[in-house]
Structures are given as C-alpha cells and as structure tokens.
Amino acid sequence: MTRFSTMIGLIAAAAIGGTAVAQTVSDDGATPTTSLDIPGNVHLYGDAKANVYRPSATVNGEIITSTDIEQRMALIRIANSDVKLSAEEEQRLRQQVFSNLIDEKLQIQAAKQAEIEIDENLIDQQFAQLATRFKQTPEQFSKYLASKGSSAAAVKQQIRGEFAWDRLLSRNIQSTTNVSTDEVDAVLKRLNDAKGQDEYHLGEIYMTATQDNIDAVVENARKIMQSLQAGGSFAAYARQFSEASTAVVGGDLGWVRAGQLPASMAEAAAQMGPGQLVGPIEVPGGVSILLMVDRRQVLTADPRDAVLSLKQISLDFPAGTTEAQATDLASKFTTATSNISGCGAADEVARSLGAQIVSRDNIAMRQLPAPLQQTLLDMQIGRSTQPFGSEDQGISVLVLCGRDMPQAAGQPSAEQIEQRLLDEKVNKRAQRYLRDLRRDAVIEYS
C-alpha cells in the first residue's frame, strides 16, 4: 500500500514529497462542485489579503519556521539542480512547501495521538540509505546538505512524517478497508471486454480553474511545461502543483483506456508516444499537463515486452577532455563498434578500444529509454546500436545478443487486481482523513 515506497530511495521524492489537495467532483466525474452557499456576486469587505504568503505558522501549537521552509526549498533545488525557476515560480513553490509542512505536522500529530511511535534508529537507517545514493556516508551527506542550505534534520523530519502517516493509515484505514470478490470479477470482465484496445500509462498535473481565472491557470501551466521541457522532474512538479489525488504518487495515473478519460485527454493520448509531454489541455474543471509514460494494447502481446540479452561497451572520456577531443574519440569509437558482427566479436572490439564491456541477460525492453526500444525492436541479433552518451559520462553502445519475443499477454491475477483496488480505496480514504485533520486544526500564521 505504502504511498511512500519510492520516496526514500530517490532524493527528488525525499526532498519534495508533500500531499496533494484532493479535488471534489460531481457524481459524473465532470466539473468540481461545492456544497457551500456562496452567492455569484461576492463582495469582499476589508483590506485583508488571505493569499499573502506568510513565512511561519503554529499548527495546533507546534511551530513551523521560515528556516524549515527554506531548508525544504533547498532540497528541491538539489533534486532539480538543472532547472532554473523564475522568482514567481519560486514563490509559488515556497507556498506549496509551506502547505506541505503544515500537512506533515498534522500527520505526525495524528500519529502521536494514536500512540504510534517511530523508532529513531529506523529513521537513521533510511537516512543512511539515502546517503548511499549519493555515494556518501551519513556524516558526509549531512555536510553536503548543509552546504546546499538544507540539513539532515529536514530530511529526517520528512522521513519521520512519512513513516508516521503510513503507519497511521495502516492501522486506521487499511485494516478496515476490504475488496469484494464481485469487485475483482467486475475488473476482470472489463479487461476481457477491452482486449485489444489501446491503453496508456499516463502522468498528469491537474490544476483547477474557473471561468474567472482560466487564463491565469493556463499561463501557469505553460510555465510548468517550459520547466519540464528544460529537464524538470515531472513527478516532483506533480507533487507540488497538481491538485489531483494522484499528486502523492508524482501524478501517476497508472494504466487507463480512452473511455476512462475526459474527451480532450483521450484525444491527446491517442496521438502521443512514450516519453512525450502535452499541455496545457482543457479538461472538466481545469487544465492538465500529460506525460505518456508508455502505451500498449489490453491483453495483447506487445513486441516491447520482449526480454533481451545485451552487451554494453562503454568508453569513458578522461578528465579534462575537450569537446574536440571528445568528438575525435567518439568518431573512432563509432567506426569500430559499427562493424561488430556477433556478440563474440564485441569483446575483441572493446579490448582494442580500451573500453569496458558488461553482459546483461533478462533485460525487459520496457526498462530501456524509448529511442533505444525502437532501435532494438528492428535490429538484427549480433548488431550494435548507434552510440549514446555525453562529454562527462563517456560513450556507449549496446550489442544485441538475444531477443525473446512475448508469445502472449497474460491478464493480471485476481490478487494483483485486489491489491490495486485496495490501494485506490485506501488512498481515497486517506485524502478524506487528511481533509478532516486540516478542517479541525488550529493554525495561526505569523
């Protein structure tokens, strides 16, 4: 179930995390609705500006300081070091981080009230695992975080919040949530009925909009698109800006079919390829940015489900290599590897180049980047891909030694479907639980 299963392993997730604002929709899934009695011709009295950013707050008596906010902001910069944000985007992100910290306080407080204790040794272990991702000891990683304007305490507090909320949900929600046999059977029937139809694995960043603010929301979405196209993390931006319940999992919608999507999203998805970004798209109640993670046909064998046997030849560029030198080395490498005929010849070519060679079996084609997937689909056994790499990472080719094509596509087991339905129910109830915590909280801004 854990919504945080990927967060500890990746700095982007550990740094950014956060909880999304769940949207309330009408029964037909169309436009967001509200049960509040608000007149159409609203008149505001007084000069107070409720949306002015205030740098600190107390949440049920516990303080969130401006330092807490800035240290979390520093973690986001670490996770997105290649992306430059405008002052306006920084301010919006800072407000979202502030909101996330408030939710985190509420989650930890609720766990304490339920007498859930988190072992500090477990938090230290998770911090150490994160440090190994940076090839550092915990002490070195702590110094690194401090040098970037953050701290070990900021990361550990996020880990603490994740464990506390996860265990609270496990006790109060997951233990009382069930999936019936009829529900599982209904999903299996829908899968069989949809056999052969296109299915898409999508990521979504959804932002609510009204007729009054649609232009501003669209402009905001365009700026997010620009940041994503410049190399920003889709999951990180989804966690911070998406207002859909999927924000907690980085905007991941999972596998969906056209009939499950709004018409505008279905039309866009039909024309997208793996790895492609599209947006902003107007959808009921707002706008969305879509990422096509992958696509397939329901219960139909796909060539990209092939299992590969590969050899990778890699040549590192020495430190201080100039662009001209790198180009010359790449040219020689390309000439030598393009003449490979058979995996047995790959070892000799690697030795002649002074390159490294590794063999890997049972590699799922879908694990590889989309451009390499297409190349390997059409390539003869024993041939090599075109070179890929960069000046700082060197250059590589893959040699195709074997390709086991899928014979048939199997449907998910009843147990897998049951677990997915359970996760969906738990996540929906978790959103309502957090909403209730926000509603009952005493929050004083300063």
XYZ file of C-alpha atoms in Angstrom:
446
model
C 0.000 0.000 0.000
C 2.662 2.475 1.029
C 2.339 5.721 -0.860
C 5.926 6.459 0.156
C 7.592 3.297 -1.150
C 9.597 5.214 -3.744
C 10.238 8.358 -1.722
C 13.119 7.208 0.446
C 15.082 5.787 -2.476
C 15.222 8.971 -4.529
C 16.342 12.400 -3.436
C 13.661 14.069 -5.527
C 10.995 12.172 -3.673
C 12.642 12.504 -0.275
C 13.160 16.182 -0.854
C 9.826 17.105 -2.298
C 7.130 14.702 -1.119
C 4.111 16.569 0.099
C 0.420 15.954 -0.013
C -1.927 16.948 -2.770
C -5.158 18.823 -2.435
C -7.905 16.387 -3.353
C -10.489 17.723 -5.760
C -14.209 17.285 -5.123
C -16.094 16.300 -8.234
C -19.680 15.727 -9.129
C -21.027 12.191 -9.418
C -20.434 12.059 -13.157
C -16.765 12.991 -12.713
C -17.231 16.276 -14.554
C -16.927 19.702 -13.000
C -15.689 20.234 -9.407
C -18.570 21.235 -7.174
C -19.075 22.665 -3.707
C -21.883 22.438 -1.181
C -21.130 25.916 0.209
C -23.788 28.619 -0.099
C -21.784 31.322 -1.909
C -23.558 33.999 -3.982
C -22.400 34.695 -7.513
C -21.882 38.426 -6.881
C -19.427 38.107 -3.999
C -18.307 41.375 -2.372
C -15.199 41.289 -0.183
C -15.058 43.598 2.834
C -11.886 44.982 4.381
C -8.298 45.086 3.157
C -7.064 41.680 4.288
C -5.422 39.602 1.559
C -5.835 35.970 2.516
C -3.435 34.743 -0.160
C -0.446 36.809 1.017
C 2.432 34.474 1.824
C 3.414 34.485 5.493
C 6.713 32.835 6.368
C 5.797 30.940 9.574
C 2.911 29.411 11.464
C 1.915 27.376 14.508
C -0.079 24.207 13.864
C -2.005 23.129 16.945
C 0.687 24.887 18.988
C 3.721 23.498 17.094
C 5.851 25.982 15.168
C 6.859 25.927 11.502
C 9.612 28.482 10.919
C 10.871 30.235 7.825
C 14.065 28.182 8.246
C 12.041 24.968 7.937
C 10.578 26.233 4.672
C 13.901 27.356 3.204
C 15.614 24.073 4.084
C 12.883 22.158 2.243
C 13.243 24.557 -0.681
C 16.958 23.758 -0.737
C 16.140 20.045 -1.012
C 14.008 20.761 -4.058
C 16.884 22.688 -5.649
C 19.150 19.676 -5.058
C 16.626 17.427 -6.785
C 16.214 19.819 -9.722
C 19.681 21.344 -10.000
C 19.434 21.716 -13.787
C 16.175 23.689 -13.667
C 16.143 27.445 -13.126
C 12.919 28.807 -11.661
C 11.678 32.353 -12.066
C 11.048 34.442 -8.948
C 7.308 33.908 -9.453
C 7.694 30.126 -9.702
C 9.941 30.095 -6.628
C 7.285 31.943 -4.657
C 4.521 29.570 -5.759
C 6.709 26.598 -4.870
C 7.540 28.123 -1.483
C 3.830 28.475 -0.715
C 3.246 24.845 -1.662
C 6.157 23.698 0.506
C 4.634 25.673 3.391
C 1.325 23.889 2.845
C 3.110 20.525 2.720
C 4.855 21.251 6.029
C 1.516 22.055 7.645
C 0.101 18.735 6.412
C 3.192 16.950 7.687
C 2.728 18.446 11.151
C -0.900 17.330 11.177
C 0.055 13.814 10.119
C 2.739 13.455 12.814
C 0.400 14.895 15.458
C -2.372 12.469 14.488
C 0.071 9.555 14.747
C 1.157 10.697 18.226
C -2.467 10.919 19.354
C -2.884 7.335 18.156
C 0.191 6.425 20.269
C 2.215 5.438 17.217
C 5.939 5.656 17.942
C 8.590 5.832 15.207
C 11.936 4.267 16.120
C 14.677 6.870 15.561
C 17.046 4.059 14.570
C 14.744 3.314 11.640
C 14.873 6.961 10.558
C 18.671 6.907 10.781
C 18.758 3.751 8.643
C 16.622 5.352 5.954
C 18.811 8.466 6.025
C 21.896 6.278 5.592
C 20.273 4.520 2.615
C 19.597 7.893 1.036
C 23.211 8.930 1.616
C 24.415 5.849 -0.285
C 22.517 7.107 -3.351
C 24.997 9.977 -3.343
C 27.895 7.595 -2.619
C 28.416 9.288 0.737
C 28.441 8.315 4.393
C 25.659 9.783 6.570
C 28.173 12.267 8.009
C 29.328 13.360 4.537
C 25.729 13.609 3.348
C 24.833 15.788 6.346
C 27.655 18.187 5.460
C 26.595 18.155 1.801
C 23.020 19.083 2.739
C 24.259 21.900 4.967
C 26.438 23.240 2.124
C 23.303 23.450 -0.038
C 21.279 25.354 2.557
C 19.376 22.374 3.941
C 20.067 19.975 6.806
C 19.966 16.362 7.876
C 17.202 17.313 10.316
C 14.988 18.499 7.443
C 15.352 15.196 5.602
C 14.854 13.136 8.761
C 11.727 15.100 9.655
C 10.273 14.277 6.250
C 11.146 10.596 6.715
C 9.555 10.713 10.174
C 6.377 12.195 8.743
C 6.214 9.558 6.012
C 6.552 6.658 8.448
C 4.074 8.185 10.907
C 1.386 8.771 8.279
C 1.935 5.398 6.629
C 1.529 3.540 9.920
C -1.465 5.620 10.903
C -3.162 4.768 7.599
C -2.249 1.108 8.034
C -3.898 0.992 11.451
C -6.936 3.227 10.936
C -7.766 2.798 7.261
C -6.118 -0.138 5.554
C -7.097 -2.571 8.315
C -10.779 -1.663 7.825
C -10.836 -1.485 4.016
C -11.895 -4.513 2.005
C -12.320 -5.502 -1.644
C -15.079 -7.940 -2.528
C -14.861 -10.835 -4.964
C -17.560 -9.158 -7.062
C -15.372 -6.058 -7.462
C -12.424 -8.152 -8.648
C -14.629 -10.139 -11.040
C -16.013 -6.899 -12.488
C -12.486 -5.657 -13.255
C -11.554 -8.959 -14.897
C -14.670 -8.784 -17.061
C -13.882 -5.221 -18.136
C -10.350 -6.286 -19.056
C -11.574 -9.146 -21.217
C -14.201 -6.926 -22.840
C -11.481 -4.356 -23.636
C -8.986 -6.847 -25.097
C -7.073 -5.263 -27.984
C -7.988 -1.675 -27.082
C -5.261 0.927 -26.630
C -4.195 1.513 -23.044
C -2.000 4.335 -21.791
C 0.275 4.718 -18.788
C -0.055 8.436 -18.059
C 1.250 11.034 -15.675
C -0.922 14.086 -15.010
C -0.506 17.512 -13.426
C -4.049 18.823 -12.875
C -4.895 22.384 -11.839
C -8.412 23.557 -11.106
C -9.736 26.595 -12.953
C -12.905 28.656 -13.186
C -14.158 30.944 -15.921
C -12.694 33.877 -13.995
C -9.143 32.551 -13.581
C -8.734 30.147 -16.514
C -6.291 32.448 -18.351
C -4.015 32.731 -15.314
C -4.105 28.958 -14.685
C -3.279 28.207 -18.334
C -0.349 30.636 -18.206
C 0.900 28.940 -15.030
C 0.614 25.540 -16.749
C 2.623 26.840 -19.708
C 5.424 27.904 -17.373
C 5.436 24.468 -15.759
C 5.590 22.909 -19.246
C 8.627 25.050 -20.047
C 10.354 23.894 -16.861
C 9.557 20.246 -17.616
C 10.851 20.579 -21.180
C 14.040 22.092 -19.750
C 14.613 18.918 -17.754
C 12.468 19.321 -14.640
C 11.211 16.225 -12.825
C 7.580 15.503 -13.769
C 6.961 13.639 -10.511
C 8.421 16.495 -8.468
C 6.287 19.132 -10.189
C 3.201 16.934 -9.877
C 3.739 16.580 -6.125
C 3.996 20.323 -5.716
C 1.474 21.718 -8.189
C -1.100 19.058 -9.086
C -4.446 19.333 -7.328
C -5.481 15.765 -8.138
C -5.281 12.977 -5.569
C -2.532 11.366 -7.688
C -0.141 14.155 -6.673
C 1.067 11.991 -3.761
C 2.441 9.462 -6.270
C 4.004 12.020 -8.577
C 0.942 12.388 -10.806
C 0.956 8.714 -11.856
C -2.465 7.770 -13.275
C -1.402 4.191 -13.937
C -2.772 2.323 -16.958
C -6.006 3.799 -18.333
C -8.061 3.458 -21.512
C -9.559 6.213 -23.623
C -13.052 5.589 -22.248
C -11.830 6.333 -18.726
C -10.500 9.774 -19.687
C -12.147 13.122 -20.489
C -12.556 13.520 -24.257
C -9.762 16.105 -24.576
C -7.280 13.902 -22.690
C -8.272 10.785 -24.655
C -7.755 12.637 -27.947
C -4.327 13.865 -26.866
C -3.233 10.462 -25.526
C -4.158 8.722 -28.800
C -1.560 10.846 -30.611
C 1.242 10.669 -28.019
C 4.290 8.441 -27.926
C 6.219 7.177 -24.863
C 8.105 9.996 -23.143
C 6.079 12.769 -24.805
C 4.668 15.771 -22.908
C 1.476 17.574 -23.951
C -0.290 20.525 -22.364
C -1.935 22.507 -21.117
C -5.135 20.658 -22.097
C -8.511 21.990 -21.001
C -10.407 19.335 -19.034
C -13.606 19.488 -16.949
C -12.930 21.819 -14.048
C -9.436 22.911 -15.039
C -6.379 22.145 -17.149
C -3.942 19.245 -17.285
C -0.404 18.520 -18.414
C 0.072 14.934 -19.631
C 3.144 12.713 -19.758
C 2.918 9.498 -21.785
C 4.975 7.022 -19.773
C 4.082 4.077 -22.007
C 1.296 2.625 -24.146
C 0.097 -0.875 -25.062
C -2.966 -2.848 -26.099
C -5.058 -4.555 -23.421
C -4.240 -8.269 -23.022
C -2.374 -8.263 -26.336
C 1.250 -9.313 -26.811
C 3.499 -6.320 -27.458
C 6.942 -6.598 -29.098
C 8.245 -4.189 -26.469
C 7.523 -6.854 -23.837
C 10.500 -8.765 -25.264
C 13.296 -9.880 -22.941
C 16.792 -9.035 -24.147
C 20.325 -10.324 -23.754
C 22.755 -7.426 -24.184
C 26.392 -6.447 -24.023
C 27.288 -2.842 -23.298
C 30.597 -1.392 -24.473
C 31.492 1.853 -22.699
C 34.405 4.229 -23.183
C 34.997 6.860 -20.506
C 36.432 10.219 -21.536
C 39.481 11.184 -19.428
C 39.096 14.158 -17.104
C 39.768 17.409 -18.928
C 38.753 16.062 -22.340
C 37.878 18.953 -24.630
C 34.888 18.973 -26.948
C 37.162 18.470 -29.959
C 38.929 15.530 -28.292
C 35.591 14.006 -27.287
C 34.360 14.292 -30.875
C 37.503 12.546 -32.171
C 37.227 9.727 -29.610
C 33.523 9.310 -30.389
C 34.271 9.081 -34.113
C 36.829 6.306 -33.623
C 34.500 4.506 -31.201
C 31.612 4.722 -33.680
C 33.673 3.343 -36.551
C 34.934 0.406 -34.518
C 31.605 -0.583 -32.942
C 29.540 -0.188 -36.125
C 31.455 -3.089 -37.659
C 30.592 -5.534 -34.858
C 29.030 -8.693 -36.243
C 28.042 -11.075 -33.489
C 28.325 -10.824 -29.709
C 31.522 -12.857 -29.721
C 33.266 -10.056 -31.620
C 32.199 -7.431 -29.091
C 34.834 -8.432 -26.541
C 37.701 -8.038 -29.022
C 36.431 -4.633 -30.182
C 36.172 -3.470 -26.548
C 39.771 -4.581 -25.872
C 41.057 -2.775 -28.962
C 39.412 0.443 -27.788
C 40.447 0.097 -24.159
C 36.740 0.150 -23.309
C 34.731 -1.611 -20.617
C 32.262 -4.361 -21.518
C 29.489 -5.865 -19.389
C 26.956 -8.596 -20.233
C 23.367 -8.470 -19.057
C 20.644 -11.086 -19.558
C 16.892 -10.941 -18.877
C 16.601 -7.208 -19.551
C 12.983 -6.160 -20.147
C 12.886 -3.940 -23.221
C 10.430 -1.595 -21.498
C 13.125 -0.767 -18.935
C 15.157 0.983 -21.634
C 14.657 4.551 -22.923
C 12.070 4.837 -25.710
C 14.583 5.636 -28.534
C 16.638 2.535 -27.677
C 13.482 0.396 -27.532
C 12.604 1.296 -31.124
C 16.169 0.648 -32.302
C 16.337 -2.768 -30.633
C 12.922 -3.770 -31.988
C 14.159 -3.590 -35.567
C 17.808 -4.584 -35.084
C 19.342 -7.887 -36.143
C 20.868 -10.143 -33.493
C 24.601 -9.507 -33.211
C 24.458 -5.872 -34.332
C 25.087 -2.761 -32.209
C 23.041 0.356 -31.568
C 24.244 3.790 -32.535
C 26.463 5.339 -29.840
C 24.918 7.335 -26.991
C 26.389 9.275 -24.085
C 27.742 12.688 -23.112
C 31.018 14.559 -22.666
C 31.123 13.974 -18.926
C 29.843 10.380 -18.950
C 31.620 8.966 -21.997
C 30.093 6.985 -24.836
C 28.430 3.570 -25.096
C 26.738 1.129 -27.462
C 24.522 -1.872 -26.818
C 25.137 -5.106 -28.705
C 22.030 -7.288 -29.119
C 22.876 -10.896 -28.245
C 19.363 -12.278 -27.925
C 15.710 -11.228 -28.050
C 12.932 -13.426 -26.651
C 9.644 -12.158 -28.050
C 6.459 -12.467 -25.956
C 4.157 -15.272 -27.068
C 1.014 -13.966 -25.412
C -0.084 -11.343 -22.958
C -1.462 -12.617 -19.694
C -4.032 -10.757 -17.650
C -3.232 -9.689 -14.088
C -4.064 -12.163 -11.381
C -7.056 -11.746 -9.090
C -4.619 -11.000 -6.249
C -2.967 -8.186 -8.223
C -6.327 -6.649 -9.094
C -7.484 -6.922 -5.493
C -4.339 -5.120 -4.285
C -4.767 -2.315 -6.829
C -8.408 -1.796 -5.849
C -7.411 -1.817 -2.181
C -4.723 0.812 -2.807
C -7.234 3.031 -4.600
C -9.748 2.786 -1.753
C -7.109 3.443 0.904
C -5.766 6.499 -0.952
C -9.254 7.990 -1.290
C -9.991 7.479 2.390
C -6.560 8.885 3.284
C -7.368 12.083 1.401
C -10.637 12.462 3.309
C -8.816 11.770 6.589
C -6.250 14.497 5.899
C -9.011 16.889 4.835
C -10.686 16.345 8.228
C -7.388 16.974 10.035
C -6.987 20.279 8.172
C -10.553 21.302 8.937
C -10.193 20.670 12.689
C -6.687 22.152 13.066
C -5.884 25.437 14.798
C -3.374 27.158 12.519
C -2.034 30.635 13.343
C 0.085 32.420 10.736
C 2.705 34.981 11.723
